[in-house]
């Protein structure tokens, strides 16, 4: 029943920010044009005093064509009328890292094991997504539990990204940061 219209993409209902807080490991990623975070990607979400969601994230990146490093990134999230849809502002700990504003949607999560993140950066003339990215997050760095894999595969279909993901390795490269 998926028409791939960005405006029809089903998101998590009654999304609970406090249950989502804490550390998530990216285990798979669909890259945008001009991808930034390569692997060893994790994000830690928190809720600040005013109830706003914030995040710290890290991941291996290659900057200036050849320099490999761990990027430390920060993000703040603006609530919208839909509890699982946020407007994200992000920036790096260093000025030469990427920064910008992206949509940040939570498609589905059980809060304790898996989460499916989605961001469309550019909607095409026909209403489908022309450029975007998506993370499959797990609470466990080793990957998704077998029982969560079918759910995640079904959701990838719903957001028209089945077959577009690559595995995100966790080698310990960013562990010290
Ligand atoms: O890797 O190509 C890319 C896009 C990533 C954008 C930077 C995101 C930084 C903050 C991540 C918070 C969790 C989604």
PDB file of C-alpha atoms and ligand atoms in Angstrom:
ATOM      1  CA  UNK A   1       0.000   0.000   0.000  1.00  0.00           C
ATOM      2  CA  UNK A   2       3.002   2.266  -0.385  1.00  0.00           C
ATOM      3  CA  UNK A   3       2.840   5.013  -3.013  1.00  0.00           C
ATOM      4  CA  UNK A   4       6.231   6.431  -1.995  1.00  0.00           C
ATOM      5  CA  UNK A   5       4.828   9.912  -1.492  1.00  0.00           C
ATOM      6  CA  UNK A   6       6.897  11.597   1.223  1.00  0.00           C
ATOM      7  CA  UNK A   7       3.719  13.143   2.623  1.00  0.00           C
ATOM      8  CA  UNK A   8       2.151   9.661   3.012  1.00  0.00           C
ATOM      9  CA  UNK A   9       5.062   7.991   4.766  1.00  0.00           C
ATOM     10  CA  UNK A  10       3.756   6.402   7.968  1.00  0.00           C
ATOM     11  CA  UNK A  11       5.610   7.424  11.106  1.00  0.00           C
ATOM     12  CA  UNK A  12       5.589   6.192  14.692  1.00  0.00           C
ATOM     13  CA  UNK A  13       2.352   7.089  16.473  1.00  0.00           C
ATOM     14  CA  UNK A  14       2.458   8.646  19.960  1.00  0.00           C
ATOM     15  CA  UNK A  15       6.229   8.855  19.835  1.00  0.00           C
ATOM     16  CA  UNK A  16       7.697   9.051  23.343  1.00  0.00           C
ATOM     17  CA  UNK A  17      10.923  11.085  23.434  1.00  0.00           C
ATOM     18  CA  UNK A  18      11.889   9.999  26.942  1.00  0.00           C
ATOM     19  CA  UNK A  19      11.708   6.318  26.081  1.00  0.00           C
ATOM     20  CA  UNK A  20      13.765   7.020  22.938  1.00  0.00           C
ATOM     21  CA  UNK A  21      16.554   8.729  24.936  1.00  0.00           C
ATOM     22  CA  UNK A  22      19.899   7.038  25.335  1.00  0.00           C
ATOM     23  CA  UNK A  23      22.387   5.489  22.960  1.00  0.00           C
ATOM     24  CA  UNK A  24      21.554   3.984  19.571  1.00  0.00           C
ATOM     25  CA  UNK A  25      24.050   2.279  17.249  1.00  0.00           C
ATOM     26  CA  UNK A  26      23.533   2.660  13.506  1.00  0.00           C
ATOM     27  CA  UNK A  27      23.611  -0.843  12.046  1.00  0.00           C
ATOM     28  CA  UNK A  28      22.527   0.075   8.502  1.00  0.00           C
ATOM     29  CA  UNK A  29      22.283   3.273   6.508  1.00  0.00           C
ATOM     30  CA  UNK A  30      20.807   4.550   3.282  1.00  0.00           C
ATOM     31  CA  UNK A  31      23.118   7.349   2.185  1.00  0.00           C
ATOM     32  CA  UNK A  32      22.161  10.762   0.862  1.00  0.00           C
ATOM     33  CA  UNK A  33      23.949  12.504  -1.999  1.00  0.00           C
ATOM     34  CA  UNK A  34      27.292  13.636  -0.625  1.00  0.00           C
ATOM     35  CA  UNK A  35      27.302  11.188   2.243  1.00  0.00           C
ATOM     36  CA  UNK A  36      29.066  12.195   5.408  1.00  0.00           C
ATOM     37  CA  UNK A  37      28.927   9.585   8.184  1.00  0.00           C
ATOM     38  CA  UNK A  38      30.597   6.394   6.945  1.00  0.00           C
ATOM     39  CA  UNK A  39      30.598   3.852   9.767  1.00  0.00           C
ATOM     40  CA  UNK A  40      31.103   3.472  13.513  1.00  0.00           C
ATOM     41  CA  UNK A  41      28.053   5.703  13.806  1.00  0.00           C
ATOM     42  CA  UNK A  42      26.149   6.082  17.076  1.00  0.00           C
ATOM     43  CA  UNK A  43      23.762   8.715  18.411  1.00  0.00           C
ATOM     44  CA  UNK A  44      22.844   9.465  22.008  1.00  0.00           C
ATOM     45  CA  UNK A  45      19.547  11.283  22.465  1.00  0.00           C
ATOM     46  CA  UNK A  46      18.565  13.284  25.537  1.00  0.00           C
ATOM     47  CA  UNK A  47      15.709  15.530  26.630  1.00  0.00           C
ATOM     48  CA  UNK A  48      16.748  18.936  27.955  1.00  0.00           C
ATOM     49  CA  UNK A  49      15.164  20.950  30.821  1.00  0.00           C
ATOM     50  CA  UNK A  50      12.635  22.492  28.426  1.00  0.00           C
ATOM     51  CA  UNK A  51      11.549  19.097  27.106  1.00  0.00           C
ATOM     52  CA  UNK A  52      13.347  19.456  23.787  1.00  0.00           C
ATOM     53  CA  UNK A  53      15.189  16.511  22.275  1.00  0.00           C
ATOM     54  CA  UNK A  54      18.923  16.897  21.635  1.00  0.00           C
ATOM     55  CA  UNK A  55      21.565  14.469  20.400  1.00  0.00           C
ATOM     56  CA  UNK A  56      25.256  13.808  20.383  1.00  0.00           C
ATOM     57  CA  UNK A  57      26.464  11.630  17.581  1.00  0.00           C
ATOM     58  CA  UNK A  58      29.753  10.322  16.302  1.00  0.00           C
ATOM     59  CA  UNK A  59      30.945   8.500  13.254  1.00  0.00           C
ATOM     60  CA  UNK A  60      33.902   7.936  11.017  1.00  0.00           C
ATOM     61  CA  UNK A  61      34.161  10.510   8.231  1.00  0.00           C
ATOM     62  CA  UNK A  62      36.628  11.424   5.516  1.00  0.00           C
ATOM     63  CA  UNK A  63      37.164  15.140   5.103  1.00  0.00           C
ATOM     64  CA  UNK A  64      39.279  17.155   2.677  1.00  0.00           C
ATOM     65  CA  UNK A  65      39.204  14.116   0.369  1.00  0.00           C
ATOM     66  CA  UNK A  66      41.678  12.087   2.371  1.00  0.00           C
ATOM     67  CA  UNK A  67      41.639  12.780   6.080  1.00  0.00           C
ATOM     68  CA  UNK A  68      39.964  10.113   8.171  1.00  0.00           C
ATOM     69  CA  UNK A  69      38.638  11.055  11.596  1.00  0.00           C
ATOM     70  CA  UNK A  70      35.810  10.592  14.064  1.00  0.00           C
ATOM     71  CA  UNK A  71      33.332  13.418  13.758  1.00  0.00           C
ATOM     72  CA  UNK A  72      31.628  14.545  16.930  1.00  0.00           C
ATOM     73  CA  UNK A  73      28.262  16.000  16.002  1.00  0.00           C
ATOM     74  CA  UNK A  74      25.522  17.809  17.891  1.00  0.00           C
ATOM     75  CA  UNK A  75      21.862  18.224  17.059  1.00  0.00           C
ATOM     76  CA  UNK A  76      18.775  19.941  18.417  1.00  0.00           C
ATOM     77  CA  UNK A  77      15.251  18.951  17.430  1.00  0.00           C
ATOM     78  CA  UNK A  78      12.247  21.176  17.011  1.00  0.00           C
ATOM     79  CA  UNK A  79       8.913  19.478  17.771  1.00  0.00           C
ATOM     80  CA  UNK A  80       6.169  19.547  15.124  1.00  0.00           C
ATOM     81  CA  UNK A  81       2.451  18.748  15.129  1.00  0.00           C
ATOM     82  CA  UNK A  82       3.340  15.087  14.651  1.00  0.00           C
ATOM     83  CA  UNK A  83       5.140  13.566  17.643  1.00  0.00           C
ATOM     84  CA  UNK A  84       7.568  11.488  15.543  1.00  0.00           C
ATOM     85  CA  UNK A  85       8.510  14.283  13.105  1.00  0.00           C
ATOM     86  CA  UNK A  86      11.203  16.762  14.084  1.00  0.00           C
ATOM     87  CA  UNK A  87      13.137  19.549  12.421  1.00  0.00           C
ATOM     88  CA  UNK A  88      16.806  18.900  13.138  1.00  0.00           C
ATOM     89  CA  UNK A  89      19.611  21.459  13.265  1.00  0.00           C
ATOM     90  CA  UNK A  90      23.044  19.835  13.340  1.00  0.00           C
ATOM     91  CA  UNK A  91      26.650  20.941  13.486  1.00  0.00           C
ATOM     92  CA  UNK A  92      30.078  19.501  14.186  1.00  0.00           C
ATOM     93  CA  UNK A  93      32.461  19.953  17.089  1.00  0.00           C
ATOM     94  CA  UNK A  94      34.882  21.383  14.514  1.00  0.00           C
ATOM     95  CA  UNK A  95      33.982  24.019  11.935  1.00  0.00           C
ATOM     96  CA  UNK A  96      35.171  21.913   8.969  1.00  0.00           C
ATOM     97  CA  UNK A  97      32.531  19.243   9.694  1.00  0.00           C
ATOM     98  CA  UNK A  98      29.138  19.198   7.999  1.00  0.00           C
ATOM     99  CA  UNK A  99      26.256  21.247   9.390  1.00  0.00           C
ATOM    100  CA  UNK A 100      22.716  21.959   8.326  1.00  0.00           C
ATOM    101  CA  UNK A 101      19.012  21.469   8.806  1.00  0.00           C
ATOM    102  CA  UNK A 102      17.271  18.182   8.062  1.00  0.00           C
ATOM    103  CA  UNK A 103      13.933  16.560   8.641  1.00  0.00           C
ATOM    104  CA  UNK A 104      14.215  13.854  11.289  1.00  0.00           C
ATOM    105  CA  UNK A 105      11.423  11.304  11.399  1.00  0.00           C
ATOM    106  CA  UNK A 106      11.061   8.198  13.529  1.00  0.00           C
ATOM    107  CA  UNK A 107       9.275   5.623  11.387  1.00  0.00           C
ATOM    108  CA  UNK A 108       9.038   2.940  14.031  1.00  0.00           C
ATOM    109  CA  UNK A 109      10.709   1.878  17.272  1.00  0.00           C
ATOM    110  CA  UNK A 110      10.141  -0.452  20.214  1.00  0.00           C
ATOM    111  CA  UNK A 111      12.428   1.863  22.248  1.00  0.00           C
ATOM    112  CA  UNK A 112      14.396  -1.083  23.672  1.00  0.00           C
ATOM    113  CA  UNK A 113      15.900  -2.740  20.590  1.00  0.00           C
ATOM    114  CA  UNK A 114      15.355  -1.138  17.188  1.00  0.00           C
ATOM    115  CA  UNK A 115      14.476   2.190  15.593  1.00  0.00           C
ATOM    116  CA  UNK A 116      14.023   3.267  11.975  1.00  0.00           C
ATOM    117  CA  UNK A 117      15.023   6.846  11.234  1.00  0.00           C
ATOM    118  CA  UNK A 118      14.138   8.686   8.013  1.00  0.00           C
ATOM    119  CA  UNK A 119      15.050  12.036   6.531  1.00  0.00           C
ATOM    120  CA  UNK A 120      14.055  13.302   3.108  1.00  0.00           C
ATOM    121  CA  UNK A 121      16.189  16.270   2.096  1.00  0.00           C
ATOM    122  CA  UNK A 122      14.615  16.937  -1.264  1.00  0.00           C
ATOM    123  CA  UNK A 123      11.128  16.049  -2.433  1.00  0.00           C
ATOM    124  CA  UNK A 124      10.841  15.444  -6.185  1.00  0.00           C
ATOM    125  CA  UNK A 125       8.243  17.027  -8.503  1.00  0.00           C
ATOM    126  CA  UNK A 126       6.131  13.852  -8.256  1.00  0.00           C
ATOM    127  CA  UNK A 127       6.120  13.906  -4.445  1.00  0.00           C
ATOM    128  CA  UNK A 128       8.608  11.054  -3.965  1.00  0.00           C
ATOM    129  CA  UNK A 129      11.930  11.555  -2.223  1.00  0.00           C
ATOM    130  CA  UNK A 130      14.750  12.640  -4.534  1.00  0.00           C
ATOM    131  CA  UNK A 131      17.507  12.800  -1.911  1.00  0.00           C
ATOM    132  CA  UNK A 132      17.420  11.546   1.625  1.00  0.00           C
ATOM    133  CA  UNK A 133      18.972   9.242   4.171  1.00  0.00           C
ATOM    134  CA  UNK A 134      17.888   6.730   6.735  1.00  0.00           C
ATOM    135  CA  UNK A 135      19.480   4.975   9.677  1.00  0.00           C
ATOM    136  CA  UNK A 136      18.500   1.623  11.136  1.00  0.00           C
ATOM    137  CA  UNK A 137      19.390   1.924  14.798  1.00  0.00           C
ATOM    138  CA  UNK A 138      19.893  -0.793  17.372  1.00  0.00           C
ATOM    139  CA  UNK A 139      20.415  -0.581  21.118  1.00  0.00           C
ATOM    140  CA  UNK A 140      22.969  -3.336  20.601  1.00  0.00           C
ATOM    141  CA  UNK A 141      26.193  -2.625  18.640  1.00  0.00           C
ATOM    142  CA  UNK A 142      26.254  -6.187  17.312  1.00  0.00           C
ATOM    143  CA  UNK A 143      23.088  -5.599  15.295  1.00  0.00           C
ATOM    144  CA  UNK A 144      19.375  -6.298  15.297  1.00  0.00           C
ATOM    145  CA  UNK A 145      17.869  -9.235  17.105  1.00  0.00           C
ATOM    146  CA  UNK A 146      16.504 -11.850  14.652  1.00  0.00           C
ATOM    147  CA  UNK A 147      12.958 -11.135  15.882  1.00  0.00           C
ATOM    148  CA  UNK A 148      13.268  -7.461  14.901  1.00  0.00           C
ATOM    149  CA  UNK A 149      14.565  -8.081  11.396  1.00  0.00           C
ATOM    150  CA  UNK A 150      11.201  -8.820   9.793  1.00  0.00           C
ATOM    151  CA  UNK A 151       9.656  -5.681  11.318  1.00  0.00           C
ATOM    152  CA  UNK A 152      12.535  -3.577  10.012  1.00  0.00           C
ATOM    153  CA  UNK A 153      12.337  -5.140   6.535  1.00  0.00           C
ATOM    154  CA  UNK A 154       8.585  -4.391   6.387  1.00  0.00           C
ATOM    155  CA  UNK A 155       9.210  -0.772   7.393  1.00  0.00           C
ATOM    156  CA  UNK A 156      11.959  -0.385   4.778  1.00  0.00           C
ATOM    157  CA  UNK A 157       9.294  -1.360   2.219  1.00  0.00           C
ATOM    158  CA  UNK A 158       6.833   1.178   3.645  1.00  0.00           C
ATOM    159  CA  UNK A 159       9.350   3.986   3.175  1.00  0.00           C
ATOM    160  CA  UNK A 160      10.363   2.756  -0.305  1.00  0.00           C
ATOM    161  CA  UNK A 161      13.963   2.135   0.677  1.00  0.00           C
ATOM    162  CA  UNK A 162      14.121  -1.670   0.637  1.00  0.00           C
ATOM    163  CA  UNK A 163      17.454  -2.722  -0.889  1.00  0.00           C
ATOM    164  CA  UNK A 164      18.959   0.748  -0.534  1.00  0.00           C
ATOM    165  CA  UNK A 165      20.806   0.185   2.730  1.00  0.00           C
ATOM    166  CA  UNK A 166      24.378  -0.787   3.444  1.00  0.00           C
ATOM    167  CA  UNK A 167      25.697  -2.291   6.635  1.00  0.00           C
ATOM    168  CA  UNK A 168      27.348   0.112   9.107  1.00  0.00           C
ATOM    169  CA  UNK A 169      30.377  -1.516  10.737  1.00  0.00           C
ATOM    170  CA  UNK A 170      31.403  -0.959  14.352  1.00  0.00           C
ATOM    171  CA  UNK A 171      35.114  -1.610  14.579  1.00  0.00           C
ATOM    172  CA  UNK A 172      35.907   0.482  17.644  1.00  0.00           C
ATOM    173  CA  UNK A 173      37.402   3.270  15.514  1.00  0.00           C
ATOM    174  CA  UNK A 174      35.421   5.954  17.376  1.00  0.00           C
ATOM    175  CA  UNK A 175      35.332   4.298  20.775  1.00  0.00           C
ATOM    176  CA  UNK A 176      37.867   6.636  22.414  1.00  0.00           C
ATOM    177  CA  UNK A 177      35.973   9.789  21.431  1.00  0.00           C
TER     178      UNK A 177
HETATM  179  O1  LIG B   1      25.739  10.933   6.899  1.00  0.00           O
HETATM  180  O2  LIG B   1      25.380  11.733   4.988  1.00  0.00           O
HETATM  181  C1  LIG B   1      25.121  11.702   6.171  1.00  0.00           C
HETATM  182  C2  LIG B   1      24.023  12.577   6.712  1.00  0.00           C
HETATM  183  C3  LIG B   1      24.179  12.758   8.169  1.00  0.00           C
HETATM  184  C4  LIG B   1      23.831  14.151   8.645  1.00  0.00           C
HETATM  185  C5  LIG B   1      24.485  14.498   9.946  1.00  0.00           C
HETATM  186  C6  LIG B   1      23.701  14.041  11.123  1.00  0.00           C
HETATM  187  C7  LIG B   1      24.351  14.435  12.422  1.00  0.00           C
HETATM  188  C8  LIG B   1      23.467  14.227  13.603  1.00  0.00           C
HETATM  189  C9  LIG B   1      22.905  12.849  13.672  1.00  0.00           C
HETATM  190  C10 LIG B   1      21.778  12.711  14.598  1.00  0.00           C
HETATM  191  C11 LIG B   1      21.028  11.428  14.368  1.00  0.00           C
HETATM  192  C12 LIG B   1      20.335  11.304  13.053  1.00  0.00           C
END
